[in-house]
Coordinates of C-alpha atoms (C1' of nucleotides) in Angstrom, one line a residue:
Chain A
M166 CA 19.9 16.7 18.6
M167 CA 17.1 15.7 17.1
K168 CA 14.5 14.2 19.8
N169 CA 15.0 14.9 23.7
T170 CA 11.4 15.2 24.3
A171 CA 11.6 11.4 25.5
P172 CA 14.7 9.6 27.2
P173 CA 15.6 7.2 24.3
I174 CA 18.9 7.2 23.6
S175 CA 20.9 5.4 26.3
P176 CA 21.2 1.9 26.1
K177 CA 20.6 0.9 29.4
V178 CA 17.9 3.0 30.2
T179 CA 15.0 1.0 31.6
D180 CA 12.1 2.4 30.1
P181 CA 9.0 1.9 31.5
K182 CA 6.5 -0.4 29.2
V183 CA 8.8 1.2 26.1
T184 CA 10.9 -2.3 26.4
D185 CA 11.7 -1.8 22.9
A186 CA 13.0 0.9 21.0
P187 CA 15.9 -0.3 19.8
R188 CA 16.1 1.6 16.1
A189 CA 13.7 3.8 14.7
L190 CA 15.0 7.3 16.3
K191 CA 14.3 9.2 13.2
R192 CA 10.7 8.7 12.9
S193 CA 7.6 10.6 13.9
R194 CA 6.3 9.7 16.9
P195 CA 3.0 8.2 15.4
V196 CA 5.3 6.3 13.0
Q197 CA 7.0 4.8 15.6
V198 CA 3.8 4.4 17.8
A199 CA 2.2 2.3 14.9
D200 CA 5.2 0.3 14.3
Q201 CA 5.5 -0.6 17.7
I202 CA 1.8 -2.1 17.5
K203 CA 2.5 -3.8 14.7
R204 CA 5.3 -5.7 16.5
W205 CA 2.9 -6.3 18.8
V206 CA 0.5 -7.8 16.2
V207 CA 3.0 -10.4 15.6
E208 CA 4.9 -11.0 18.4
R209 CA 1.4 -12.5 19.5
D210 CA 0.1 -13.9 16.3
L211 CA -3.1 -12.0 16.0
R212 CA -5.6 -13.0 13.1
K213 CA -8.3 -10.8 11.3
G214 CA -11.0 -10.3 14.0
D215 CA -8.8 -10.1 17.0
K216 CA -8.9 -7.0 18.8
L217 CA -6.9 -4.6 19.8
P218 CA -6.6 -2.7 23.2
N219 CA -9.0 0.4 23.4
E220 CA -7.3 4.6 23.1
A221 CA -7.2 4.7 26.7
E222 CA -5.1 1.5 27.2
M223 CA -2.5 2.1 24.3
I224 CA -2.1 5.8 25.8
A225 CA -1.3 4.5 28.9
Q226 CA 0.9 2.1 27.3
F227 CA 2.8 4.2 25.7
K228 CA 2.8 6.9 27.5
V229 CA 2.0 9.6 24.2
S230 CA -1.3 11.6 23.8
K231 CA -4.3 10.4 22.7
G232 CA -3.7 12.9 18.8
T233 CA -0.9 11.0 18.7
V234 CA -2.3 7.3 19.0
R235 CA -4.7 8.3 17.1
E236 CA -2.3 9.1 13.8
A237 CA -1.1 5.9 14.7
M238 CA -4.4 4.6 14.5
R239 CA -4.8 5.9 11.0
I240 CA -1.6 5.0 9.2
L241 CA -2.4 1.2 10.1
E242 CA -5.9 1.5 8.7
A243 CA -4.8 3.3 5.6
Q244 CA -3.0 0.4 5.2
G245 CA -5.2 -1.9 5.9
L246 CA -4.2 -3.3 8.3
I247 CA -6.4 -2.7 11.7
V248 CA -10.3 -1.6 11.3
T249 CA -12.0 0.3 14.7
K250 CA -15.3 0.1 15.5
T251 CA -17.1 2.8 18.0
G252 CA -19.4 2.1 20.4
P253 CA -19.4 -0.4 23.5
G254 CA -17.2 -3.5 22.4
G255 CA -16.1 -1.2 19.4
G256 CA -12.2 -0.3 19.2
S257 CA -9.5 -1.0 16.8
S258 CA -9.5 -4.7 15.6
V259 CA -6.8 -6.1 13.0
G260 CA -8.6 -6.7 9.9
E261 CA -7.1 -8.5 6.4
V262 CA -5.8 -6.1 4.3
S263 CA -8.3 -6.6 1.6
K264 CA -7.0 -7.5 -2.1
D265 CA -8.8 -3.7 -2.9
R266 CA -7.2 -2.0 -1.2
A267 CA -4.2 -4.0 -2.1
M268 CA -4.2 -3.0 -6.0
S269 CA -5.1 0.5 -4.8
L270 CA -1.7 1.1 -2.5
L271 CA -0.2 -0.8 -5.7
G272 CA -1.8 1.1 -8.1
N273 CA -0.8 4.5 -6.4
Y274 CA 2.8 3.5 -7.3
F275 CA 2.2 3.0 -10.9
Y276 CA 0.9 6.4 -11.1
F277 CA 3.8 7.2 -11.5
K278 CA 5.8 4.9 -14.0
D279 CA 3.3 5.4 -17.0
L280 CA 3.0 1.8 -18.1
S281 CA 2.5 1.0 -21.7
L282 CA 0.3 -1.6 -23.3
S283 CA 2.5 -3.4 -24.5
D284 CA 4.2 -4.0 -21.1
I285 CA 1.0 -5.4 -19.4
Y286 CA 0.5 -7.4 -22.4
Q287 CA 3.7 -8.9 -22.7
I288 CA 3.4 -10.1 -18.8
R289 CA -0.3 -11.0 -20.1
K290 CA 0.7 -13.7 -22.3
L291 CA 3.2 -15.0 -20.2
L292 CA 1.3 -15.4 -16.6
E293 CA -2.5 -15.7 -18.2
P294 CA -1.9 -19.1 -20.4
E295 CA -0.6 -21.0 -17.3
M296 CA -2.9 -19.6 -14.7
V297 CA -5.8 -21.2 -16.8
A298 CA -3.3 -24.6 -17.5
N299 CA -3.9 -24.8 -14.0
L300 CA -7.1 -23.7 -13.6
A301 CA -8.3 -27.3 -16.2
G302 CA -10.3 -29.5 -14.1
H303 CA -10.2 -27.3 -10.7
L304 CA -13.3 -25.6 -10.9
D305 CA -16.3 -26.1 -9.6
D306 CA -19.2 -26.1 -11.4
S307 CA -21.1 -23.6 -9.9
T308 CA -17.8 -21.2 -10.9
L309 CA -18.0 -22.8 -14.2
A310 CA -21.7 -21.5 -14.5
E311 CA -20.7 -18.0 -13.8
L312 CA -17.5 -18.1 -16.6
R313 CA -20.1 -19.3 -19.1
A314 CA -22.7 -16.4 -18.4
M315 CA -20.6 -14.0 -18.6
A316 CA -18.9 -15.6 -21.6
H317 CA -22.8 -15.1 -23.3
Q318 CA -23.4 -12.2 -21.9
Y319 CA -23.2 -10.0 -25.4
P320 CA -23.7 -11.9 -27.8
E321 CA -23.4 -9.6 -30.5
P322 CA -20.5 -7.1 -31.7
A323 CA -20.8 -3.8 -30.3
R324 CA -23.0 -0.9 -32.1
S325 CA -21.8 1.7 -30.3
P326 CA -18.3 3.2 -28.2
E327 CA -19.9 3.0 -25.7
E328 CA -21.2 -0.2 -26.3
E329 CA -17.7 -1.4 -26.7
K330 CA -16.4 -0.1 -23.6
Q331 CA -18.9 -2.5 -21.8
Q332 CA -17.7 -5.1 -23.3
H333 CA -14.2 -4.2 -23.0
I334 CA -14.4 -4.5 -18.8
S335 CA -16.8 -7.4 -19.4
S336 CA -14.5 -8.9 -20.4
L337 CA -11.9 -7.7 -18.2
A338 CA -14.4 -9.5 -15.3
F339 CA -14.0 -12.3 -16.9
H340 CA -10.0 -12.9 -16.5
A341 CA -10.5 -11.0 -12.6
R342 CA -13.0 -13.7 -12.4
L343 CA -10.6 -16.5 -13.8
A344 CA -8.4 -14.7 -11.5
E345 CA -10.0 -15.1 -7.9
A346 CA -10.0 -18.9 -8.3
S347 CA -6.1 -19.6 -9.2
D348 CA -4.3 -21.4 -6.2
N349 CA -1.6 -19.2 -7.0
D350 CA -2.5 -16.3 -5.0
L351 CA -0.1 -14.2 -6.6
L352 CA 0.0 -15.4 -9.6
G353 CA -4.4 -14.2 -9.5
F354 CA -3.1 -11.1 -7.9
V355 CA -1.4 -10.0 -10.6
I356 CA -3.5 -11.3 -13.1
A357 CA -6.1 -8.9 -11.3
F358 CA -4.4 -6.5 -11.0
M359 CA -3.3 -6.1 -14.7
A360 CA -7.2 -6.4 -15.1
R361 CA -8.1 -3.8 -13.2
I362 CA -4.8 -1.2 -14.7
L363 CA -6.6 -1.7 -18.4
A364 CA -10.6 -1.3 -17.0
D365 CA -8.9 1.8 -15.6
L366 CA -7.4 3.1 -18.5
T367 CA -9.8 5.2 -20.4
V368 CA -10.4 4.3 -24.1
Y369 CA -10.4 6.5 -26.9
R370 CA -11.6 4.7 -30.3
R371 CA -10.1 6.3 -33.1
L372 CA -13.1 7.5 -35.3
Y373 CA -12.1 6.2 -38.4
A374 CA -11.2 2.2 -37.2
A375 CA -14.6 0.3 -37.4
P376 CA -14.8 -2.2 -35.2
N377 CA -12.9 -5.3 -36.3
K378 CA -15.9 -7.6 -36.2
E379 CA -13.9 -10.6 -37.0
L380 CA -11.4 -10.5 -34.5
W381 CA -14.2 -9.4 -31.8
E382 CA -16.1 -12.7 -32.9
R383 CA -12.9 -14.8 -32.1
G384 CA -12.2 -13.6 -28.6
R385 CA -16.0 -14.1 -28.0
R386 CA -15.1 -18.0 -29.2
H387 CA -11.9 -18.2 -27.5
Q388 CA -13.4 -17.3 -24.0
I389 CA -16.7 -19.8 -24.5
E390 CA -14.1 -22.5 -25.5
L391 CA -11.7 -21.6 -22.7
V392 CA -14.9 -22.3 -20.5
D393 CA -15.5 -25.9 -22.0
A394 CA -11.3 -26.8 -22.0
L395 CA -11.1 -25.8 -18.0
E396 CA -14.3 -28.0 -17.8
R397 CA -13.1 -31.4 -19.1
G398 CA -9.4 -30.4 -17.6
D399 CA -7.9 -29.7 -20.8
G400 CA -5.2 -27.7 -19.2
P401 CA -2.7 -27.2 -23.1
G402 CA -5.9 -26.7 -24.9
A403 CA -6.8 -24.0 -22.0
R404 CA -3.5 -22.8 -22.2
A405 CA -3.4 -22.5 -26.1
I406 CA -6.7 -21.1 -26.5
M407 CA -5.9 -18.2 -23.7
L408 CA -2.5 -17.8 -26.0
S409 CA -4.4 -16.8 -28.9
H410 CA -6.5 -14.8 -27.4
M411 CA -4.0 -13.0 -25.0
E412 CA -2.4 -12.5 -28.3
G413 CA -5.7 -11.5 -30.2
A414 CA -6.7 -8.9 -26.9
E415 CA -3.4 -7.2 -27.9
T416 CA -3.8 -6.8 -31.6
M417 CA -7.3 -5.1 -30.3
M418 CA -5.8 -2.7 -27.9
N419 CA -2.7 -1.5 -30.1
A420 CA -5.6 -0.7 -32.5
Q421 CA -7.2 2.0 -29.7
E422 CA -6.1 5.4 -28.3
M423 CA -5.4 4.4 -25.3
R424 CA -4.7 6.8 -22.4
I425 CA -4.0 6.1 -18.9
T426 CA -6.8 8.3 -16.6
R427 CA -4.6 10.4 -14.7
E428 CA -6.3 9.0 -10.9
F429 CA -5.0 7.8 -8.5
M430 CA -7.3 4.6 -7.8
A431 CA -9.9 4.6 -6.0
E432 CA -11.0 1.9 -3.7
T433 CA -14.2 0.5 -5.5
P434 CA -16.3 1.2 -1.9
T435 CA -17.9 -2.5 -1.6
S436 CA -20.6 -1.9 -4.8
Chain B
M116 CA 11.4 -2.1 -26.7
M117 CA 8.7 -1.5 -28.5
K118 CA 7.1 1.5 -26.3
N119 CA 5.5 3.1 -29.4
T120 CA 1.5 2.5 -27.9
A121 CA 2.4 5.0 -24.6
P122 CA 1.0 7.8 -25.4
P123 CA 2.1 11.3 -24.4
I124 CA 0.6 12.4 -21.2
S125 CA -2.0 15.1 -22.5
P126 CA -4.2 17.5 -20.5
K127 CA -7.6 17.4 -19.2
V128 CA -8.3 14.1 -18.5
T129 CA -10.8 15.3 -15.4
D130 CA -14.8 14.2 -15.6
P131 CA -16.5 17.1 -15.1
K132 CA -19.0 14.3 -12.8
V133 CA -17.1 13.4 -10.4
T134 CA -14.8 16.5 -9.7
D135 CA -17.2 17.6 -6.3
A136 CA -18.2 15.2 -3.2
P137 CA -20.2 12.1 -5.2
R138 CA -20.5 9.4 -2.4
A139 CA -18.8 10.7 1.1
L140 CA -21.2 9.2 3.1
K141 CA -19.9 6.5 5.7
R142 CA -16.8 7.3 5.6
S143 CA -14.7 9.4 8.4
R144 CA -14.0 12.8 8.2
P145 CA -10.2 12.1 7.8
V146 CA -10.6 10.0 4.7
Q147 CA -13.1 12.2 2.9
V148 CA -10.4 14.9 3.9
A149 CA -7.2 12.7 2.2
D150 CA -9.8 11.7 -0.6
Q151 CA -10.8 15.5 -1.1
I152 CA -7.1 16.0 -0.9
K153 CA -5.6 13.6 -3.5
R154 CA -8.2 15.2 -6.2
W155 CA -6.9 18.0 -5.8
V156 CA -3.4 16.5 -6.6
V157 CA -4.6 15.0 -9.0
E158 CA -6.6 18.1 -11.1
R159 CA -4.2 19.9 -10.9
D160 CA -1.3 17.4 -12.0
L161 CA 1.0 17.8 -9.3
R162 CA 4.6 16.2 -8.8
K163 CA 6.9 14.8 -6.7
G164 CA 8.1 17.7 -4.3
D165 CA 5.3 19.9 -5.8
K166 CA 3.9 21.5 -2.8
L167 CA 0.6 21.2 -0.4
P168 CA -0.7 24.0 1.1
N169 CA 0.3 23.9 4.9
E170 CA -1.8 22.8 7.8
A171 CA -3.9 26.3 9.0
E172 CA -4.7 26.8 5.2
M173 CA -6.3 23.2 5.4
I174 CA -8.1 23.9 8.1
A175 CA -9.4 26.9 6.5
Q176 CA -10.1 25.0 3.2
F177 CA -11.7 21.9 4.7
K178 CA -13.3 23.4 7.7
V179 CA -12.0 20.8 9.8
S180 CA -9.9 20.6 13.2
K181 CA -6.2 20.5 13.0
G182 CA -6.5 16.7 14.4
T183 CA -8.5 15.9 11.4
V184 CA -6.3 17.3 8.8
R185 CA -3.3 16.0 11.0
E186 CA -4.9 12.3 10.5
A187 CA -6.0 12.8 6.7
M188 CA -1.7 13.8 6.5
R189 CA -1.0 10.7 7.9
I190 CA -3.0 8.6 6.1
L191 CA -1.5 10.2 2.6
E192 CA 1.8 9.4 4.2
A193 CA 1.3 6.1 5.2
Q194 CA 0.2 5.2 1.6
G195 CA 3.6 7.1 0.3
L196 CA 1.7 9.9 -1.4
I197 CA 3.2 12.9 0.4
V198 CA 6.1 13.8 2.7
T199 CA 6.3 16.9 5.3
K200 CA 8.1 18.6 6.5
T201 CA 9.1 20.8 9.2
G202 CA 10.1 24.6 9.5
P203 CA 10.6 27.1 7.0
G204 CA 9.7 26.2 3.7
G205 CA 8.4 23.5 5.7
G206 CA 5.2 21.7 5.1
S207 CA 3.7 18.7 3.2
S208 CA 4.8 18.2 -0.9
V209 CA 3.8 15.5 -3.3
G210 CA 6.2 12.2 -2.6
E211 CA 6.5 9.6 -5.0
V212 CA 5.8 6.0 -3.8
S213 CA 9.1 4.3 -3.6
K214 CA 9.4 1.0 -4.8
D215 CA 10.2 0.2 -1.2
R216 CA 7.5 1.1 0.0
A217 CA 5.0 -0.5 -2.4
M218 CA 6.5 -3.7 -1.8
S219 CA 6.2 -3.3 2.1
L220 CA 2.5 -2.7 1.6
L221 CA 2.0 -5.5 -1.1
G222 CA 4.0 -7.6 1.1
N223 CA 1.6 -6.6 3.9
Y224 CA -1.3 -8.1 1.9
F225 CA 0.5 -11.9 1.4
Y226 CA 1.3 -11.4 5.0
F227 CA -2.4 -13.7 5.1
K228 CA -2.0 -15.7 2.3
D229 CA 0.9 -18.0 3.1
L230 CA 2.2 -18.4 -0.6
S231 CA 3.7 -21.5 -1.2
L232 CA 7.6 -21.8 -2.5
S233 CA 6.0 -23.3 -6.0
D234 CA 4.1 -20.7 -5.7
I235 CA 6.6 -18.3 -5.7
Y236 CA 8.9 -20.3 -8.5
Q237 CA 5.8 -21.3 -10.9
I238 CA 6.1 -17.4 -11.8
R239 CA 9.8 -16.7 -11.6
K240 CA 10.3 -19.5 -14.2
L241 CA 7.7 -18.1 -16.4
L242 CA 9.3 -14.2 -15.9
E243 CA 12.7 -13.8 -15.2
P244 CA 13.8 -16.2 -18.6
E245 CA 11.4 -13.7 -20.5
M246 CA 13.1 -9.6 -18.9
V247 CA 16.7 -11.1 -19.4
A248 CA 15.4 -11.7 -23.1
N249 CA 14.5 -8.3 -23.1
L250 CA 17.1 -6.7 -20.9
A251 CA 20.1 -8.7 -23.6
G252 CA 22.1 -5.8 -25.6
H253 CA 20.1 -3.2 -23.4
L254 CA 22.3 -2.9 -20.5
D255 CA 24.8 -0.2 -20.0
D256 CA 28.7 -0.9 -18.9
S257 CA 28.1 -0.6 -15.6
T258 CA 25.2 -2.0 -15.0
L259 CA 27.1 -5.4 -16.3
A260 CA 30.3 -4.5 -14.1
E261 CA 27.5 -3.9 -11.1
L262 CA 26.3 -7.6 -12.1
R263 CA 29.7 -9.5 -13.0
A264 CA 31.4 -8.2 -9.7
M265 CA 27.8 -10.0 -7.9
A266 CA 28.2 -13.2 -9.6
H267 CA 32.1 -13.2 -8.8
Q268 CA 31.5 -12.5 -4.7
Y269 CA 31.4 -15.8 -3.7
P270 CA 33.9 -18.1 -5.1
E271 CA 33.6 -20.9 -3.3
P272 CA 30.7 -23.3 -1.3
A273 CA 29.7 -22.1 1.7
R274 CA 31.1 -23.7 4.7
S275 CA 28.3 -22.6 7.3
P276 CA 25.2 -22.6 7.1
E277 CA 25.4 -18.8 7.9
E278 CA 27.5 -18.3 5.2
E279 CA 25.0 -20.0 3.1
K280 CA 22.2 -17.6 4.3
Q281 CA 24.3 -15.4 2.9
Q282 CA 25.2 -15.9 -0.5
H283 CA 21.7 -16.8 -0.9
I284 CA 20.3 -13.0 -0.1
S285 CA 23.7 -12.1 -2.6
S286 CA 22.2 -14.2 -5.0
L287 CA 18.9 -12.5 -4.8
A288 CA 20.0 -9.5 -4.7
F289 CA 21.3 -10.5 -8.5
H290 CA 18.0 -10.9 -9.8
A291 CA 16.5 -7.7 -8.1
R292 CA 19.4 -5.7 -9.6
L293 CA 18.7 -7.4 -12.8
A294 CA 14.7 -6.4 -12.2
E295 CA 15.1 -3.1 -11.2
A296 CA 17.4 -3.0 -15.1
S297 CA 14.0 -3.6 -16.9
D298 CA 12.5 -1.9 -19.0
N299 CA 9.0 -3.3 -17.9
D300 CA 8.5 -1.7 -14.7
L301 CA 5.8 -4.0 -14.2
L302 CA 7.8 -6.9 -15.0
G303 CA 10.9 -5.8 -13.0
F304 CA 8.4 -4.4 -10.0
V305 CA 7.2 -8.1 -9.8
I306 CA 10.7 -10.0 -10.2
A307 CA 12.2 -7.7 -7.5
F308 CA 8.8 -8.7 -5.1
M309 CA 9.4 -12.2 -5.3
A310 CA 12.8 -11.8 -4.8
R311 CA 12.5 -9.6 -1.8
I312 CA 9.5 -12.1 -0.6
L313 CA 12.4 -15.1 -1.0
A314 CA 15.1 -13.1 1.1
D315 CA 12.6 -12.7 3.9
L316 CA 12.8 -16.0 4.6
T317 CA 13.6 -17.8 6.9
V318 CA 15.8 -21.0 6.1
Y319 CA 16.8 -24.2 8.7
R320 CA 18.9 -26.3 6.3
R321 CA 17.7 -29.8 7.1
L322 CA 21.0 -30.7 9.2
Y323 CA 21.2 -34.0 7.1
A324 CA 21.3 -32.3 3.6
A325 CA 24.8 -31.3 3.0
P326 CA 25.3 -28.3 0.7
N327 CA 25.4 -29.9 -3.1
K328 CA 28.4 -28.8 -3.8
E329 CA 27.0 -29.4 -7.9
L330 CA 23.8 -27.3 -7.6
W331 CA 25.7 -24.6 -6.4
E332 CA 28.6 -24.8 -8.7
R333 CA 26.1 -24.7 -11.6
G334 CA 23.9 -21.4 -10.1
R335 CA 27.2 -19.4 -10.1
R336 CA 28.6 -20.4 -13.4
H337 CA 24.9 -19.6 -14.6
Q338 CA 25.3 -16.3 -13.0
I339 CA 28.4 -15.8 -14.6
E340 CA 27.1 -16.9 -18.3
L341 CA 23.9 -15.0 -17.9
V342 CA 25.9 -11.6 -17.6
D343 CA 28.6 -13.0 -20.9
A344 CA 24.5 -13.5 -22.6
L345 CA 23.5 -10.1 -21.6
E346 CA 26.8 -8.1 -22.8
R347 CA 26.6 -9.9 -26.4
G348 CA 22.8 -9.0 -26.4
D349 CA 22.4 -12.8 -26.8
G350 CA 18.2 -12.9 -25.8
P351 CA 17.5 -16.4 -26.2
G352 CA 21.0 -17.4 -24.4
A353 CA 19.8 -15.3 -21.6
R354 CA 16.6 -16.9 -21.4
A355 CA 17.6 -20.4 -21.7
I356 CA 20.5 -19.9 -19.1
M357 CA 17.9 -18.2 -16.6
L358 CA 15.4 -21.2 -17.2
S359 CA 17.9 -23.6 -16.5
H360 CA 19.3 -21.6 -13.7
M361 CA 15.3 -20.8 -12.0
E362 CA 15.1 -24.7 -12.5
G363 CA 18.2 -25.2 -10.6
A364 CA 17.3 -22.8 -7.5
E365 CA 13.9 -24.2 -7.0
T366 CA 15.7 -27.7 -6.5
M367 CA 17.6 -26.2 -3.7
M368 CA 14.9 -24.6 -2.3
N369 CA 12.8 -27.5 -2.0
A370 CA 15.6 -29.3 -0.7
Q371 CA 14.9 -26.9 2.2
E372 CA 13.0 -26.6 4.9
M373 CA 11.9 -22.9 4.9
R374 CA 9.3 -20.9 7.2
I375 CA 7.6 -17.3 6.4
T376 CA 9.1 -15.3 8.9
R377 CA 5.7 -13.9 10.2
E378 CA 7.1 -10.2 10.1
F379 CA 5.4 -7.6 8.4
M380 CA 7.8 -6.3 5.9
A381 CA 9.9 -3.8 6.9
E382 CA 10.5 -0.8 5.0
T383 CA 14.5 -0.9 5.0
P384 CA 15.1 2.9 6.6
T385 CA 17.6 4.4 3.9
S386 CA 18.4 2.7 0.7
Chain C
dG104 C1' 32.6 38.4 3.8
dA105 C1' 32.7 34.0 7.0
dG106 C1' 31.2 32.1 10.5
dC107 C1' 28.1 32.4 14.6
dC108 C1' 23.6 33.6 16.3
dT109 C1' 18.9 34.8 16.3
dA110 C1' 14.3 34.9 14.8
dA111 C1' 10.3 33.2 12.3
dT112 C1' 8.0 30.0 10.1
dT113 C1' 5.9 25.4 10.2
dC114 C1' 4.6 21.0 11.8
dA115 C1' 4.5 18.2 16.3
dT116 C1' 2.4 17.0 20.5
dC117 C1' 0.2 17.1 24.2
dA118 C1' -4.0 18.3 26.8
dT119 C1' -8.9 18.9 27.7
dA120 C1' -13.4 18.9 26.5
dA121 C1' -17.8 17.7 24.1
dT122 C1' -20.1 14.8 20.4
dA123 C1' -21.2 11.5 18.1
dA124 C1' -22.3 6.1 17.1
dA125 C1' -23.1 1.6 18.9
dT126 C1' -24.5 -1.2 22.1
dC127 C1' -26.8 -2.8 25.8
dT128 C1' -30.3 -2.3 29.6
dA129 C1' -34.4 -2.7 31.5
dA130 C1' -38.6 -0.6 32.1
dG131 C1' -42.9 -0.2 29.1
dC132 C1' -46.8 -2.5 27.1
dG133 C1' -49.4 -5.7 24.0
Chain D
dC38 C1' -44.3 -13.5 28.5
dG39 C1' -42.5 -11.6 24.9
dC40 C1' -41.4 -7.6 21.8
dT41 C1' -40.0 -2.5 21.1
dT42 C1' -38.4 1.1 22.6
dA43 C1' -35.7 4.8 25.5
dG44 C1' -32.3 5.8 28.3
dA45 C1' -28.3 4.6 30.0
dT46 C1' -23.0 3.3 28.8
dT47 C1' -19.1 2.2 26.0
dT48 C1' -15.9 3.9 22.9
dA49 C1' -14.5 6.4 19.1
dT50 C1' -14.8 11.3 17.1
dT51 C1' -14.3 16.5 16.2
dA52 C1' -12.8 20.6 18.1
dT53 C1' -9.7 24.0 20.3
dG54 C1' -5.6 25.9 22.4
dA55 C1' -1.0 26.1 24.3
dT56 C1' 3.4 24.6 24.7
dG57 C1' 7.4 22.1 22.0
dA58 C1' 11.1 21.2 18.4
dA59 C1' 12.8 21.4 13.9
dT60 C1' 14.6 23.9 10.3
dT61 C1' 15.5 27.1 7.9
dA62 C1' 16.5 32.9 6.9
dG63 C1' 18.2 37.4 7.4
dG64 C1' 20.6 39.5 10.6
dC65 C1' 25.1 40.5 13.7
dT66 C1' 29.9 40.7 14.7
dC67 C1' 34.8 40.3 13.1

DNA sequence: GAGCCTAATTCATCATAATAAATCTAAGCG
DNA sequence: CGCTTAGATTTATTATGATGAATTAGGCTC
């Protein structure tokens, strides 16, 4: 029917090398090879940096052509699971999936989903206060200093739409930095992901809506007060400030026309 | 739901600066080609099902060899962005990233992160009550019936560890089904993802810890009461029930020894 | 007109060869 | 003796062409 080049159908075959191919009868060979490599990695509990066999060995191991092995490697590489280098001592090795790549891949999913601002803020209002409550009293001095610097970066309200956008991005970076410090990796990831989605939005300020100076000032004060609360370990205080901050931010966002950029999120090339 | 902030999709977002090879250094050719194809798709605002040029055209278009084009296609395919078929009328076409694939890719990221149960439950306790509060009064009859059937599936406490595991999985499926019905796609995704992580855990019940009949019974009652509350549109009630349910579930989970299966999440072949 | 068969189209896989990149080695120079 | 650097080596990267397999469309038979 669909697979008579290889002899995998009969159950009692003693396939040389391919000891383990129970399911996987509908997928292309590169995908199958990629899956086998994944299993191979998991079985040996390889970790970041551990090396995989080189191309030639894989060709021999899986009895497939060079091109097929390469396509399999590309699949794994696209998922961020391996990295490959050339040269002596080169080859492929296990690579931890970076947060950046994970967010990009997840962004591809939501590209088709048209999230609304209220969707995102509904979650931010729940998660961000909780996160800062956890964080209170657990941040080291350098992180606190970093946050404080970010909070003080823009001492004045924006005078141009472009500047306002910069401040907006900067504010989101503040939240992303907080998320990075979170002990709860999942919580931190979701919050950072939302910050990134918001940062990727294209903002069209309504021309007739003058920047709301009062709201802006309150947002800035929130950030400063938040860092203070975090420093003195005041969890409930931090939570309350963040909640208020989120509500203010939501109001500001709703006062603007926004549109999701219809681009796949690109990975930031380490800049 | 207040979806009023979601803007209608407007045409033309393309920034003229970044349309053509801005920075193409340092990356391999297949990756560059994949990026070009992505841009090509976005610029034309192609949607699910729209077809891409065939292999030969791409070879001519990008002036690279067939192998390179194929590797680029494998990259995009691994990310779920395209699907490829053979035969007349075959070729590659744009494919919506499936929820399943998105969860697998995200799972690869957390494979290296060793999430704890308390990390997950901290978030569940925040998000799931909120979700059901949104859902109250917004579910159609067939969904309600489906949920009710799931809630009634196991009328008796488990008599064996294996059966208990089945019930556990079933309960998580209940939550995943709720998440699927959520209007807030991001909220639903995060909740379904957590359910999947929990389902992928390998459970080792402590041999000396007899199944807690009372807790189990309360959990079951929660599910039934929850569906009732959802049906009559009682948002606050649904929220309260779910919060209580989450707390109970957390207690039960903590009474068990669990270990994350050290496997990359596989995609379920068909669903 | 229904059903089967053949042919055309398109991707899938394999094989081989030449190229490029990274590293290591050791000769050459100061 | 130590540093530099040219070349050799290892490994992945790209290219090319040929053959195979899957799928559909159209035609042929009855």
